[in-house]
Coordinates of C-alpha atoms in Angstrom, one line a residue:
Chain A
X1 CA 44.8 -86.3 19.3
X2 CA 43.7 -82.8 18.4
X3 CA 40.6 -81.2 20.0
X4 CA 37.7 -81.7 17.9
X5 CA 36.1 -78.4 16.5
X6 CA 32.9 -76.8 17.9
X7 CA 31.4 -73.3 17.5
X8 CA 32.6 -70.9 20.1
X9 CA 29.0 -70.2 20.5
X10 CA 25.8 -70.5 19.8
X11 CA 22.3 -68.5 20.8
X12 CA 18.5 -68.4 20.4
X13 CA 15.3 -67.1 22.1
X14 CA 13.3 -69.4 24.2
X15 CA 11.5 -72.2 21.9
X16 CA 13.8 -72.0 19.3
X17 CA 16.0 -75.1 18.4
X18 CA 19.9 -74.7 18.0
X19 CA 22.3 -77.5 16.6
X20 CA 26.0 -77.5 18.1
X21 CA 28.5 -79.3 15.6
X22 CA 31.5 -81.6 16.3
X23 CA 34.2 -81.7 13.9
X24 CA 36.3 -84.8 14.2
X25 CA 38.5 -87.0 11.6
X26 CA 38.2 -90.4 10.9
X27 CA 40.4 -91.3 13.6
X28 CA 37.8 -90.5 16.1
X29 CA 34.2 -89.1 15.1
X30 CA 34.3 -91.1 12.1
X31 CA 35.5 -94.3 13.0
X32 CA 33.0 -94.9 16.3
X33 CA 29.5 -94.3 17.3
X34 CA 31.1 -93.6 20.8
X35 CA 30.1 -89.8 20.4
X36 CA 28.9 -88.0 24.0
X37 CA 28.2 -84.7 24.9
X38 CA 28.3 -83.0 28.0
X39 CA 26.7 -79.9 30.1
X40 CA 28.9 -77.4 32.2
X41 CA 27.4 -75.2 34.0
X42 CA 29.7 -72.4 35.5
X43 CA 31.6 -73.5 38.4
X44 CA 30.4 -77.1 38.2
X45 CA 31.7 -80.3 36.7
X46 CA 30.5 -82.1 33.3
X47 CA 27.1 -83.7 32.9
X48 CA 26.5 -86.5 30.4
X49 CA 23.6 -85.2 27.8
X50 CA 23.8 -88.1 25.3
X51 CA 25.8 -91.1 24.8
X52 CA 26.4 -93.2 21.6
X53 CA 25.6 -90.7 19.3
X54 CA 21.9 -90.4 20.1
X55 CA 21.0 -92.2 23.8
X56 CA 20.0 -89.9 26.2
X57 CA 20.4 -91.2 29.9
X58 CA 17.7 -91.6 32.3
X59 CA 16.6 -88.1 33.1
X60 CA 17.9 -86.0 30.6
X61 CA 15.2 -84.1 29.0
X62 CA 13.8 -85.3 25.8
X63 CA 14.4 -81.9 23.8
X64 CA 17.9 -82.8 23.6
X65 CA 19.3 -85.3 20.4
X66 CA 22.3 -86.2 18.9
X67 CA 23.1 -87.1 15.3
X68 CA 26.5 -87.9 13.3
X69 CA 27.3 -88.1 9.7
X70 CA 30.6 -88.7 8.6
X71 CA 33.0 -87.1 11.0
X72 CA 30.4 -84.5 12.2
X73 CA 28.5 -85.3 15.1
X74 CA 25.8 -82.8 16.5
X75 CA 23.6 -82.1 19.2
X76 CA 20.2 -80.4 18.8
X77 CA 18.3 -78.6 21.8
X78 CA 14.6 -78.0 20.7
X79 CA 12.4 -75.9 22.2
X80 CA 15.3 -73.9 24.1
X81 CA 14.5 -72.9 27.6
X82 CA 16.5 -70.6 29.8
X83 CA 17.7 -73.4 32.0
X84 CA 19.6 -74.9 29.1
X85 CA 22.2 -72.3 28.9
X86 CA 25.6 -73.4 29.7
X87 CA 28.8 -74.8 28.2
X88 CA 28.5 -77.9 26.0
X89 CA 31.2 -80.4 25.3
X90 CA 31.6 -83.2 22.6
X91 CA 33.8 -86.1 23.0
X92 CA 34.6 -89.0 21.0
X93 CA 36.5 -92.3 21.5
X94 CA 40.0 -91.9 19.5
X95 CA 41.5 -95.7 20.2
X96 CA 43.8 -96.8 22.5
X97 CA 41.6 -96.3 25.5
X98 CA 41.7 -92.5 24.9
X99 CA 39.3 -90.2 24.5
X100 CA 39.2 -86.3 22.8
X101 CA 37.1 -83.8 23.8
X102 CA 35.7 -80.7 21.6
X103 CA 36.4 -77.0 22.0
X104 CA 33.4 -76.3 23.6
X105 CA 30.7 -73.9 23.0
X106 CA 28.8 -71.9 24.8
X107 CA 24.9 -71.7 24.6
X108 CA 23.2 -68.2 25.4
X109 CA 19.4 -67.9 25.3
X110 CA 18.3 -64.6 24.8
Chain B
X1 CA 24.3 -93.8 44.7
X2 CA 27.8 -93.7 42.7
X3 CA 30.4 -90.8 44.1
X4 CA 33.2 -90.1 43.5
X5 CA 34.9 -87.9 46.0
X6 CA 38.4 -86.3 45.4
X7 CA 41.2 -84.7 47.7
X8 CA 41.3 -80.8 48.2
X9 CA 43.0 -78.0 46.4
X10 CA 46.8 -78.0 46.3
X11 CA 49.6 -75.4 45.3
X12 CA 53.0 -76.6 44.1
X13 CA 56.1 -74.4 42.8
X14 CA 56.9 -75.1 39.1
X15 CA 59.2 -78.3 38.7
X16 CA 57.5 -80.0 41.7
X17 CA 54.9 -83.1 41.5
X18 CA 51.3 -83.0 42.8
X19 CA 49.1 -86.5 43.4
X20 CA 45.7 -86.2 43.5
X21 CA 43.4 -88.7 44.7
X22 CA 39.8 -90.1 43.9
X23 CA 37.7 -92.4 46.1
X24 CA 35.1 -94.3 44.5
X25 CA 31.8 -95.7 46.0
X26 CA 28.2 -96.8 45.6
X27 CA 29.3 -99.4 43.0
X28 CA 31.7 -102.3 42.3
X29 CA 35.1 -100.6 42.0
X30 CA 36.7 -103.1 39.4
X31 CA 33.7 -103.2 36.9
X32 CA 34.4 -99.4 35.1
X33 CA 37.3 -97.8 33.7
X34 CA 38.2 -94.4 35.2
X35 CA 39.5 -91.3 33.7
X36 CA 41.1 -88.1 34.6
X37 CA 40.3 -85.3 32.6
X38 CA 41.6 -81.5 32.9
X39 CA 40.0 -78.0 32.7
X40 CA 42.4 -74.9 32.6
X41 CA 41.1 -72.1 33.4
X42 CA 38.3 -70.4 30.7
X43 CA 39.1 -73.7 28.6
X44 CA 37.8 -76.8 27.5
X45 CA 38.0 -80.4 29.0
X46 CA 41.1 -82.7 28.2
X47 CA 41.6 -86.3 28.4
X48 CA 44.6 -87.4 30.2
X49 CA 44.6 -91.1 30.7
X50 CA 42.8 -94.0 32.2
X51 CA 43.2 -96.7 34.8
X52 CA 41.7 -100.3 34.6
X53 CA 40.9 -100.7 38.8
X54 CA 41.0 -104.7 38.2
X55 CA 44.2 -105.2 36.7
X56 CA 45.9 -101.7 37.2
X57 CA 46.7 -101.4 33.5
X58 CA 46.9 -97.9 32.3
X59 CA 46.6 -95.9 29.3
X60 CA 47.9 -92.2 28.7
X61 CA 46.9 -89.7 26.5
X62 CA 50.4 -88.9 24.2
X63 CA 50.8 -85.2 25.2
X64 CA 51.1 -86.6 29.1
X65 CA 53.4 -89.6 28.4
X66 CA 56.1 -89.8 30.7
X67 CA 54.9 -87.6 33.0
X68 CA 51.5 -88.9 34.1
X69 CA 51.0 -91.8 36.8
X70 CA 48.1 -93.4 37.3
X71 CA 47.8 -95.9 40.5
X72 CA 45.1 -97.5 42.6
X73 CA 44.6 -99.1 45.4
X74 CA 41.7 -101.8 45.7
X75 CA 41.5 -102.0 49.0
X76 CA 40.1 -98.4 49.4
X77 CA 38.5 -98.1 46.1
X78 CA 40.8 -95.1 45.7
X79 CA 42.7 -94.1 42.6
X80 CA 45.7 -91.6 42.0
X81 CA 46.9 -89.4 39.9
X82 CA 50.6 -88.1 39.8
X83 CA 51.6 -85.7 37.5
X84 CA 55.5 -84.5 37.5
X85 CA 57.6 -81.8 36.3
X86 CA 54.6 -78.9 36.9
X87 CA 54.6 -75.8 34.9
X88 CA 52.3 -72.7 35.4
X89 CA 50.3 -74.5 32.2
X90 CA 49.2 -77.1 34.8
X91 CA 47.3 -75.0 36.7
X92 CA 43.6 -76.4 36.2
X93 CA 40.9 -78.4 37.5
X94 CA 41.6 -82.0 37.8
X95 CA 38.6 -84.6 37.6
X96 CA 38.4 -88.3 37.7
X97 CA 35.0 -89.7 35.6
X98 CA 33.9 -93.0 35.2
X99 CA 33.4 -94.6 31.8
X100 CA 31.1 -97.0 30.5
X101 CA 32.5 -97.1 27.1
X102 CA 29.6 -95.0 25.9
X103 CA 30.4 -91.8 27.5
X104 CA 31.8 -90.3 31.1
X105 CA 28.7 -91.1 33.3
X106 CA 29.9 -89.9 37.1
X107 CA 32.4 -87.4 37.7
X108 CA 34.4 -86.3 40.8
X109 CA 33.5 -82.8 42.2
X110 CA 37.0 -81.4 40.4
X111 CA 40.4 -80.6 42.5
X112 CA 42.2 -77.5 41.6
X113 CA 45.8 -77.2 41.1
X114 CA 47.4 -74.4 40.9
X115 CA 51.1 -74.0 39.6
X116 CA 53.3 -71.0 41.1
X117 CA 56.2 -69.8 42.2

């Protein structure tokens, strides 16, 4: 159960789009459509942003979107806003009631 | 509204055990699996294990097998995480989180456990 691989950081100017990748294996990301994404601000707990690869919970802005191809999932933030600056983590079901998280990506709004 | 309220910060010596509680409210306790996730300082999130509140059945990440015990009290809607043989590597914020299979939709406020001699 190794951590999923994410880029350490991504950055963009307000209004631009950024995409965060999340690479796993056929035993986790590639094996189930149970990828979720979390936003975490400094000193706070994680907040669910995307579930089931592409679905947004009520209240999450629609400029957040998710996708998956093979063993890699992606989170895209379109129309980047200052308020989007945070750490982002992916997660995938890995079988036997256990989940695995990504290494985390710091999003910086320039 | 759904709430997961955890016990306060704790300091333990190496080799000791720690027990953290998480009280659930605002929804039928038996309806959702509950997980424990930890985050070491400056590090990422790590899934430790799960308990099914209805049956008490558990699943543990391989890394914590033999050292982690998850229990629940259905009379108070409270779950407990017991981690033994602590080392400095166990210094972290520990979260309980509600799982809907699709994701973790509600999280506790986190409990800082510091392991220091």
